[in-house]
Amino acid sequence: PTTVAAQAGPDVERIPLRGLRRRTAETMTHAWRSIPHTVGFHEVDAAELLSLRRRLKPRAERAGFPLTLTPFLVKASALALVDHPMVNTAFDEAADEIVVHHRRNVGVAVNTDDGLIVPVVRDAERKPLLAIARELAGLASAARDRSIDLAALQGGTFTVTNHGPLGGHFGTSIIKPPEAAIIGFGMAREGPVVLDGEIVVRPILPVSFASDHRIVDGDLSIGFCLTVKALLEDPISLLVEEG
């Protein structure tokens, strides 16, 4: 372990690593050391996605909850897991087995004063988009005021992190063990895109996908991300079950 020589005086403050932050540090250190990460980057034309969010936002607000992009990202990821089930897996190191999950329980990273918490939206592919938005708002609020039930943090099979609201662009995330992958989204920013042979300005949503290379090969990684991209670029497909 790395040590820092003891110092005293006004130039140094030592903050004990305790509670959630310590557990997070231990988990992330284990994940980084034990999981062979591979990372791919993609871009999504977010014009239709942002337009749909604007149209649905008043409906959500009338019902008493906000509508961010995160529910769209969760729904698209969950539907992509249906098409690519080997992403919805875990590596059992003790048994040397790959565990394939038949439920799509999507964890969503939430920043709190105590550190990162990942509440879980269960069976996310089956839930209407606005139901996911309502559930996420409640989970995030409970996580931040420390009232969240422990059961709400357990049973995740895949993780979504959205660092766009923080102003982030591209970034890589550490996989949450024993899961096989994590997908991250940055802030949508305007950029040049070739559309029908013309250069136009469109909002571009950056995507990063980190996966466990023991389970997820390159073709699977790219296939999963292209499915997510297709769903987000045709976001009406996320509302099919809502009529």
PDB file of C-alpha atoms in Angstrom:
ATOM      1  CA  PRO A   1       0.000   0.000   0.000  1.00  0.00           C
ATOM      2  CA  THR A   2       1.040   3.563  -0.697  1.00  0.00           C
ATOM      3  CA  THR A   3       1.818   5.659   2.372  1.00  0.00           C
ATOM      4  CA  VAL A   4       2.331   9.386   2.792  1.00  0.00           C
ATOM      5  CA  ALA A   5       4.768  10.637   5.400  1.00  0.00           C
ATOM      6  CA  ALA A   6       2.962  12.002   8.441  1.00  0.00           C
ATOM      7  CA  GLN A   7       2.695  15.773   8.382  1.00  0.00           C
ATOM      8  CA  ALA A   8       1.179  18.257  10.759  1.00  0.00           C
ATOM      9  CA  GLY A   9       0.223  21.893  10.626  1.00  0.00           C
ATOM     10  CA  PRO A  10      -2.195  24.117   8.720  1.00  0.00           C
ATOM     11  CA  ASP A  11      -1.029  22.965   5.271  1.00  0.00           C
ATOM     12  CA  VAL A  12      -2.370  19.418   5.617  1.00  0.00           C
ATOM     13  CA  GLU A  13      -5.747  17.893   6.363  1.00  0.00           C
ATOM     14  CA  ARG A  14      -6.299  14.156   6.732  1.00  0.00           C
ATOM     15  CA  ILE A  15      -9.794  12.841   6.096  1.00  0.00           C
ATOM     16  CA  PRO A  16     -10.462   9.289   7.346  1.00  0.00           C
ATOM     17  CA  LEU A  17     -11.878   6.993   4.675  1.00  0.00           C
ATOM     18  CA  ARG A  18     -15.002   5.582   6.288  1.00  0.00           C
ATOM     19  CA  GLY A  19     -18.482   4.327   5.554  1.00  0.00           C
ATOM     20  CA  LEU A  20     -19.762   4.466   1.996  1.00  0.00           C
ATOM     21  CA  ARG A  21     -16.676   6.161   0.604  1.00  0.00           C
ATOM     22  CA  ARG A  22     -14.422   3.445   2.012  1.00  0.00           C
ATOM     23  CA  ARG A  23     -16.627   0.658   0.650  1.00  0.00           C
ATOM     24  CA  THR A  24     -16.687   2.357  -2.741  1.00  0.00           C
ATOM     25  CA  ALA A  25     -12.900   2.694  -2.727  1.00  0.00           C
ATOM     26  CA  GLU A  26     -12.463  -0.986  -1.890  1.00  0.00           C
ATOM     27  CA  THR A  27     -14.958  -2.105  -4.546  1.00  0.00           C
ATOM     28  CA  MET A  28     -13.481   0.065  -7.284  1.00  0.00           C
ATOM     29  CA  THR A  29      -9.918  -0.991  -6.444  1.00  0.00           C
ATOM     30  CA  HIS A  30     -10.909  -4.656  -6.625  1.00  0.00           C
ATOM     31  CA  ALA A  31     -12.769  -4.074  -9.895  1.00  0.00           C
ATOM     32  CA  TRP A  32      -9.862  -2.275 -11.534  1.00  0.00           C
ATOM     33  CA  ARG A  33      -7.361  -4.925 -10.486  1.00  0.00           C
ATOM     34  CA  SER A  34      -9.439  -8.003 -11.289  1.00  0.00           C
ATOM     35  CA  ILE A  35     -11.543  -7.116 -14.355  1.00  0.00           C
ATOM     36  CA  PRO A  36      -9.850  -6.805 -17.777  1.00  0.00           C
ATOM     37  CA  HIS A  37     -11.626  -3.656 -18.943  1.00  0.00           C
ATOM     38  CA  THR A  38     -12.102  -2.775 -22.594  1.00  0.00           C
ATOM     39  CA  VAL A  39     -13.727   0.531 -23.547  1.00  0.00           C
ATOM     40  CA  GLY A  40     -15.458   1.648 -26.732  1.00  0.00           C
ATOM     41  CA  PHE A  41     -16.736   5.087 -27.711  1.00  0.00           C
ATOM     42  CA  HIS A  42     -19.739   6.013 -29.822  1.00  0.00           C
ATOM     43  CA  GLU A  43     -21.823   9.070 -30.700  1.00  0.00           C
ATOM     44  CA  VAL A  44     -25.596   9.403 -30.874  1.00  0.00           C
ATOM     45  CA  ASP A  45     -27.477  11.995 -32.916  1.00  0.00           C
ATOM     46  CA  ALA A  46     -29.680  13.252 -30.085  1.00  0.00           C
ATOM     47  CA  ALA A  47     -31.953  15.615 -32.024  1.00  0.00           C
ATOM     48  CA  GLU A  48     -35.053  13.399 -31.911  1.00  0.00           C
ATOM     49  CA  LEU A  49     -34.290  12.313 -28.349  1.00  0.00           C
ATOM     50  CA  LEU A  50     -34.115  15.883 -27.053  1.00  0.00           C
ATOM     51  CA  SER A  51     -37.239  16.805 -29.007  1.00  0.00           C
ATOM     52  CA  LEU A  52     -39.217  13.929 -27.471  1.00  0.00           C
ATOM     53  CA  ARG A  53     -38.007  14.830 -23.995  1.00  0.00           C
ATOM     54  CA  ARG A  54     -39.208  18.416 -24.492  1.00  0.00           C
ATOM     55  CA  ARG A  55     -42.644  17.150 -25.541  1.00  0.00           C
ATOM     56  CA  LEU A  56     -42.987  14.749 -22.609  1.00  0.00           C
ATOM     57  CA  LYS A  57     -41.469  16.988 -19.939  1.00  0.00           C
ATOM     58  CA  PRO A  58     -44.673  18.984 -19.152  1.00  0.00           C
ATOM     59  CA  ARG A  59     -46.603  15.732 -18.738  1.00  0.00           C
ATOM     60  CA  ALA A  60     -44.072  14.449 -16.225  1.00  0.00           C
ATOM     61  CA  GLU A  61     -43.981  17.738 -14.334  1.00  0.00           C
ATOM     62  CA  ARG A  62     -47.780  17.784 -14.057  1.00  0.00           C
ATOM     63  CA  ALA A  63     -47.499  14.330 -12.496  1.00  0.00           C
ATOM     64  CA  GLY A  64     -44.992  15.671  -9.975  1.00  0.00           C
ATOM     65  CA  PHE A  65     -41.588  14.420 -11.135  1.00  0.00           C
ATOM     66  CA  PRO A  66     -38.824  15.702 -13.439  1.00  0.00           C
ATOM     67  CA  LEU A  67     -37.966  14.189 -16.797  1.00  0.00           C
ATOM     68  CA  THR A  68     -34.249  14.076 -17.474  1.00  0.00           C
ATOM     69  CA  LEU A  69     -32.502  12.120 -20.204  1.00  0.00           C
ATOM     70  CA  THR A  70     -31.590   9.340 -17.770  1.00  0.00           C
ATOM     71  CA  PRO A  71     -34.891   7.389 -18.055  1.00  0.00           C
ATOM     72  CA  PHE A  72     -34.439   7.280 -21.844  1.00  0.00           C
ATOM     73  CA  LEU A  73     -30.891   5.971 -21.384  1.00  0.00           C
ATOM     74  CA  VAL A  74     -32.042   3.328 -18.911  1.00  0.00           C
ATOM     75  CA  LYS A  75     -34.896   2.157 -21.134  1.00  0.00           C
ATOM     76  CA  ALA A  76     -32.720   1.977 -24.251  1.00  0.00           C
ATOM     77  CA  SER A  77     -30.015   0.069 -22.389  1.00  0.00           C
ATOM     78  CA  ALA A  78     -32.522  -2.407 -20.946  1.00  0.00           C
ATOM     79  CA  LEU A  79     -34.065  -3.086 -24.354  1.00  0.00           C
ATOM     80  CA  ALA A  80     -30.593  -3.574 -25.831  1.00  0.00           C
ATOM     81  CA  LEU A  81     -29.868  -6.129 -23.100  1.00  0.00           C
ATOM     82  CA  VAL A  82     -32.814  -8.174 -24.371  1.00  0.00           C
ATOM     83  CA  ASP A  83     -31.175  -8.351 -27.803  1.00  0.00           C
ATOM     84  CA  HIS A  84     -27.682  -8.929 -26.381  1.00  0.00           C
ATOM     85  CA  PRO A  85     -28.163 -11.159 -23.310  1.00  0.00           C
ATOM     86  CA  MET A  86     -24.461 -11.912 -22.855  1.00  0.00           C
ATOM     87  CA  VAL A  87     -23.953  -8.296 -21.788  1.00  0.00           C
ATOM     88  CA  ASN A  88     -26.443  -8.895 -18.970  1.00  0.00           C
ATOM     89  CA  THR A  89     -24.075 -11.253 -17.190  1.00  0.00           C
ATOM     90  CA  ALA A  90     -21.650 -11.607 -14.307  1.00  0.00           C
ATOM     91  CA  PHE A  91     -18.352 -13.413 -13.863  1.00  0.00           C
ATOM     92  CA  ASP A  92     -18.274 -15.804 -10.913  1.00  0.00           C
ATOM     93  CA  GLU A  93     -14.567 -15.854 -10.072  1.00  0.00           C
ATOM     94  CA  ALA A  94     -14.888 -18.571  -7.431  1.00  0.00           C
ATOM     95  CA  ALA A  95     -16.648 -21.009  -9.770  1.00  0.00           C
ATOM     96  CA  ASP A  96     -15.046 -19.851 -13.040  1.00  0.00           C
ATOM     97  CA  GLU A  97     -18.525 -19.498 -14.532  1.00  0.00           C
ATOM     98  CA  ILE A  98     -20.425 -16.867 -16.469  1.00  0.00           C
ATOM     99  CA  VAL A  99     -23.799 -16.128 -14.876  1.00  0.00           C
ATOM    100  CA  VAL A 100     -26.475 -15.070 -17.378  1.00  0.00           C
ATOM    101  CA  HIS A 101     -29.252 -12.976 -15.840  1.00  0.00           C
ATOM    102  CA  HIS A 102     -32.768 -13.339 -17.218  1.00  0.00           C
ATOM    103  CA  ARG A 103     -33.990 -10.094 -15.630  1.00  0.00           C
ATOM    104  CA  ARG A 104     -32.785  -6.686 -16.766  1.00  0.00           C
ATOM    105  CA  ASN A 105     -32.218  -4.875 -13.455  1.00  0.00           C
ATOM    106  CA  VAL A 106     -30.482  -1.621 -14.348  1.00  0.00           C
ATOM    107  CA  GLY A 107     -28.485   0.234 -11.718  1.00  0.00           C
ATOM    108  CA  VAL A 108     -28.207   4.007 -12.072  1.00  0.00           C
ATOM    109  CA  ALA A 109     -25.271   5.862 -10.544  1.00  0.00           C
ATOM    110  CA  VAL A 110     -26.386   8.687  -8.218  1.00  0.00           C
ATOM    111  CA  ASN A 111     -24.007  11.222  -6.689  1.00  0.00           C
ATOM    112  CA  THR A 112     -24.564  11.939  -2.993  1.00  0.00           C
ATOM    113  CA  ASP A 113     -22.656  13.881  -0.344  1.00  0.00           C
ATOM    114  CA  ASP A 114     -21.364  10.563   0.984  1.00  0.00           C
ATOM    115  CA  GLY A 115     -20.246   9.209  -2.384  1.00  0.00           C
ATOM    116  CA  LEU A 116     -21.695   7.240  -5.263  1.00  0.00           C
ATOM    117  CA  ILE A 117     -24.831   5.127  -4.751  1.00  0.00           C
ATOM    118  CA  VAL A 118     -26.347   2.848  -7.406  1.00  0.00           C
ATOM    119  CA  PRO A 119     -30.086   2.201  -6.905  1.00  0.00           C
ATOM    120  CA  VAL A 120     -31.675  -0.380  -9.180  1.00  0.00           C
ATOM    121  CA  VAL A 121     -34.628  -0.175 -11.579  1.00  0.00           C
ATOM    122  CA  ARG A 122     -35.880  -3.747 -11.821  1.00  0.00           C
ATOM    123  CA  ASP A 123     -37.200  -5.234 -15.061  1.00  0.00           C
ATOM    124  CA  ALA A 124     -36.510  -1.907 -16.728  1.00  0.00           C
ATOM    125  CA  GLU A 125     -37.287  -3.130 -20.243  1.00  0.00           C
ATOM    126  CA  ARG A 126     -40.899  -3.847 -19.203  1.00  0.00           C
ATOM    127  CA  LYS A 127     -41.638  -0.504 -17.571  1.00  0.00           C
ATOM    128  CA  PRO A 128     -43.084   2.521 -19.372  1.00  0.00           C
ATOM    129  CA  LEU A 129     -40.632   5.373 -19.813  1.00  0.00           C
ATOM    130  CA  LEU A 130     -42.464   7.773 -17.510  1.00  0.00           C
ATOM    131  CA  ALA A 131     -42.780   5.064 -14.860  1.00  0.00           C
ATOM    132  CA  ILE A 132     -38.997   4.713 -14.954  1.00  0.00           C
ATOM    133  CA  ALA A 133     -38.654   8.487 -14.638  1.00  0.00           C
ATOM    134  CA  ARG A 134     -40.950   8.572 -11.610  1.00  0.00           C
ATOM    135  CA  GLU A 135     -39.127   5.641  -9.991  1.00  0.00           C
ATOM    136  CA  LEU A 136     -35.701   7.160 -10.613  1.00  0.00           C
ATOM    137  CA  ALA A 137     -36.748  10.469  -9.091  1.00  0.00           C
ATOM    138  CA  GLY A 138     -37.858   8.683  -5.922  1.00  0.00           C
ATOM    139  CA  LEU A 139     -34.748   6.515  -5.738  1.00  0.00           C
ATOM    140  CA  ALA A 140     -32.398   9.456  -6.264  1.00  0.00           C
ATOM    141  CA  SER A 141     -34.175  11.517  -3.608  1.00  0.00           C
ATOM    142  CA  ALA A 142     -34.050   8.649  -1.113  1.00  0.00           C
ATOM    143  CA  ALA A 143     -30.374   8.042  -1.896  1.00  0.00           C
ATOM    144  CA  ARG A 144     -29.469  11.667  -1.261  1.00  0.00           C
ATOM    145  CA  ASP A 145     -31.420  12.007   1.990  1.00  0.00           C
ATOM    146  CA  ARG A 146     -30.103   8.617   3.204  1.00  0.00           C
ATOM    147  CA  SER A 147     -33.555   7.063   3.504  1.00  0.00           C
ATOM    148  CA  ILE A 148     -33.121   4.551   0.691  1.00  0.00           C
ATOM    149  CA  ASP A 149     -33.876   0.931   1.507  1.00  0.00           C
ATOM    150  CA  LEU A 150     -30.942  -1.468   1.226  1.00  0.00           C
ATOM    151  CA  ALA A 151     -32.985  -3.731  -1.055  1.00  0.00           C
ATOM    152  CA  ALA A 152     -33.163  -0.912  -3.614  1.00  0.00           C
ATOM    153  CA  LEU A 153     -29.373  -1.089  -3.980  1.00  0.00           C
ATOM    154  CA  GLN A 154     -29.181  -4.830  -4.548  1.00  0.00           C
ATOM    155  CA  GLY A 155     -29.752  -7.142  -7.487  1.00  0.00           C
ATOM    156  CA  GLY A 156     -28.407  -4.962 -10.298  1.00  0.00           C
ATOM    157  CA  THR A 157     -27.277  -6.733 -13.474  1.00  0.00           C
ATOM    158  CA  PHE A 158     -26.015  -3.743 -15.505  1.00  0.00           C
ATOM    159  CA  THR A 159     -25.191  -0.112 -14.746  1.00  0.00           C
ATOM    160  CA  VAL A 160     -25.935   3.195 -16.479  1.00  0.00           C
ATOM    161  CA  THR A 161     -24.107   6.379 -15.537  1.00  0.00           C
ATOM    162  CA  ASN A 162     -25.045   9.798 -16.917  1.00  0.00           C
ATOM    163  CA  HIS A 163     -22.377  12.414 -16.266  1.00  0.00           C
ATOM    164  CA  GLY A 164     -23.886  14.849 -18.745  1.00  0.00           C
ATOM    165  CA  PRO A 165     -25.697  16.901 -16.056  1.00  0.00           C
ATOM    166  CA  LEU A 166     -22.286  17.498 -14.455  1.00  0.00           C
ATOM    167  CA  GLY A 167     -20.943  18.934 -17.711  1.00  0.00           C
ATOM    168  CA  GLY A 168     -18.880  15.885 -18.642  1.00  0.00           C
ATOM    169  CA  HIS A 169     -18.244  14.835 -22.242  1.00  0.00           C
ATOM    170  CA  PHE A 170     -16.468  11.526 -22.929  1.00  0.00           C
ATOM    171  CA  GLY A 171     -15.376   9.531 -19.897  1.00  0.00           C
ATOM    172  CA  THR A 172     -14.659   5.964 -18.888  1.00  0.00           C
ATOM    173  CA  SER A 173     -16.246   4.197 -15.941  1.00  0.00           C
ATOM    174  CA  ILE A 174     -15.125   1.296 -13.795  1.00  0.00           C
ATOM    175  CA  ILE A 175     -17.344  -1.778 -14.009  1.00  0.00           C
ATOM    176  CA  LYS A 176     -19.340  -2.526 -10.863  1.00  0.00           C
ATOM    177  CA  PRO A 177     -18.444  -6.116  -9.937  1.00  0.00           C
ATOM    178  CA  PRO A 178     -19.626  -8.740 -10.556  1.00  0.00           C
ATOM    179  CA  GLU A 179     -21.418  -7.145 -13.533  1.00  0.00           C
ATOM    180  CA  ALA A 180     -19.965  -7.491 -17.027  1.00  0.00           C
ATOM    181  CA  ALA A 181     -20.400  -3.941 -18.295  1.00  0.00           C
ATOM    182  CA  ILE A 182     -21.290  -0.314 -17.641  1.00  0.00           C
ATOM    183  CA  ILE A 183     -22.451   2.323 -20.121  1.00  0.00           C
ATOM    184  CA  GLY A 184     -21.794   6.028 -19.642  1.00  0.00           C
ATOM    185  CA  PHE A 185     -23.317   9.076 -21.314  1.00  0.00           C
ATOM    186  CA  GLY A 186     -21.971  12.611 -21.460  1.00  0.00           C
ATOM    187  CA  MET A 187     -23.528  15.967 -22.245  1.00  0.00           C
ATOM    188  CA  ALA A 188     -25.170  16.381 -25.641  1.00  0.00           C
ATOM    189  CA  ARG A 189     -23.396  19.176 -27.502  1.00  0.00           C
ATOM    190  CA  GLU A 190     -23.901  20.636 -30.937  1.00  0.00           C
ATOM    191  CA  GLY A 191     -21.465  19.472 -33.590  1.00  0.00           C
ATOM    192  CA  PRO A 192     -21.163  19.016 -37.352  1.00  0.00           C
ATOM    193  CA  VAL A 193     -22.830  15.947 -38.857  1.00  0.00           C
ATOM    194  CA  VAL A 194     -23.121  14.820 -42.473  1.00  0.00           C
ATOM    195  CA  LEU A 195     -26.834  14.294 -43.199  1.00  0.00           C
ATOM    196  CA  ASP A 196     -28.032  13.452 -46.717  1.00  0.00           C
ATOM    197  CA  GLY A 197     -24.736  14.679 -48.128  1.00  0.00           C
ATOM    198  CA  GLU A 198     -24.915  18.015 -46.308  1.00  0.00           C
ATOM    199  CA  ILE A 199     -23.019  19.210 -43.249  1.00  0.00           C
ATOM    200  CA  VAL A 200     -25.531  20.219 -40.582  1.00  0.00           C
ATOM    201  CA  VAL A 201     -25.314  21.048 -36.891  1.00  0.00           C
ATOM    202  CA  ARG A 202     -26.892  18.438 -34.601  1.00  0.00           C
ATOM    203  CA  PRO A 203     -26.739  17.682 -30.868  1.00  0.00           C
ATOM    204  CA  ILE A 204     -24.302  14.799 -30.357  1.00  0.00           C
ATOM    205  CA  LEU A 205     -24.558  12.576 -27.273  1.00  0.00           C
ATOM    206  CA  PRO A 206     -21.234  10.890 -26.384  1.00  0.00           C
ATOM    207  CA  VAL A 207     -21.330   7.276 -25.222  1.00  0.00           C
ATOM    208  CA  SER A 208     -18.666   5.148 -23.550  1.00  0.00           C
ATOM    209  CA  PHE A 209     -19.053   1.440 -22.908  1.00  0.00           C
ATOM    210  CA  ALA A 210     -16.725  -0.480 -20.590  1.00  0.00           C
ATOM    211  CA  SER A 211     -16.958  -4.256 -20.560  1.00  0.00           C
ATOM    212  CA  ASP A 212     -15.308  -7.304 -19.034  1.00  0.00           C
ATOM    213  CA  HIS A 213     -13.235  -8.801 -21.844  1.00  0.00           C
ATOM    214  CA  ARG A 214     -13.503 -12.248 -20.272  1.00  0.00           C
ATOM    215  CA  ILE A 215     -17.169 -12.215 -21.294  1.00  0.00           C
ATOM    216  CA  VAL A 216     -17.785  -9.431 -23.809  1.00  0.00           C
ATOM    217  CA  ASP A 217     -15.860  -9.600 -27.089  1.00  0.00           C
ATOM    218  CA  GLY A 218     -15.499  -6.702 -29.503  1.00  0.00           C
ATOM    219  CA  ASP A 219     -18.344  -7.729 -31.798  1.00  0.00           C
ATOM    220  CA  LEU A 220     -20.739  -8.032 -28.863  1.00  0.00           C
ATOM    221  CA  SER A 221     -19.613  -4.702 -27.408  1.00  0.00           C
ATOM    222  CA  ILE A 222     -20.101  -2.881 -30.697  1.00  0.00           C
ATOM    223  CA  GLY A 223     -23.384  -4.645 -31.435  1.00  0.00           C
ATOM    224  CA  PHE A 224     -24.825  -3.695 -28.057  1.00  0.00           C
ATOM    225  CA  CYS A 225     -23.799  -0.058 -28.421  1.00  0.00           C
ATOM    226  CA  LEU A 226     -25.193   0.177 -31.949  1.00  0.00           C
ATOM    227  CA  THR A 227     -28.522  -1.143 -30.660  1.00  0.00           C
ATOM    228  CA  VAL A 228     -28.555   1.506 -27.923  1.00  0.00           C
ATOM    229  CA  LYS A 229     -27.662   4.133 -30.529  1.00  0.00           C
ATOM    230  CA  ALA A 230     -30.465   3.038 -32.863  1.00  0.00           C
ATOM    231  CA  LEU A 231     -33.034   3.149 -30.054  1.00  0.00           C
ATOM    232  CA  LEU A 232     -31.972   6.612 -28.892  1.00  0.00           C
ATOM    233  CA  GLU A 233     -31.943   7.989 -32.438  1.00  0.00           C
ATOM    234  CA  ASP A 234     -35.498   6.667 -32.929  1.00  0.00           C
ATOM    235  CA  PRO A 235     -36.789   7.339 -29.398  1.00  0.00           C
ATOM    236  CA  ILE A 236     -40.442   6.712 -30.250  1.00  0.00           C
ATOM    237  CA  SER A 237     -39.405   3.049 -30.102  1.00  0.00           C
ATOM    238  CA  LEU A 238     -38.976   3.524 -26.346  1.00  0.00           C
ATOM    239  CA  LEU A 239     -42.676   4.405 -26.040  1.00  0.00           C
ATOM    240  CA  VAL A 240     -44.194   1.522 -28.007  1.00  0.00           C
ATOM    241  CA  GLU A 241     -45.738  -0.160 -24.972  1.00  0.00           C
ATOM    242  CA  GLU A 242     -47.264   3.110 -23.775  1.00  0.00           C
ATOM    243  CA  GLY A 243     -49.615   3.532 -26.673  1.00  0.00           C
TER     244      GLY A 243
END
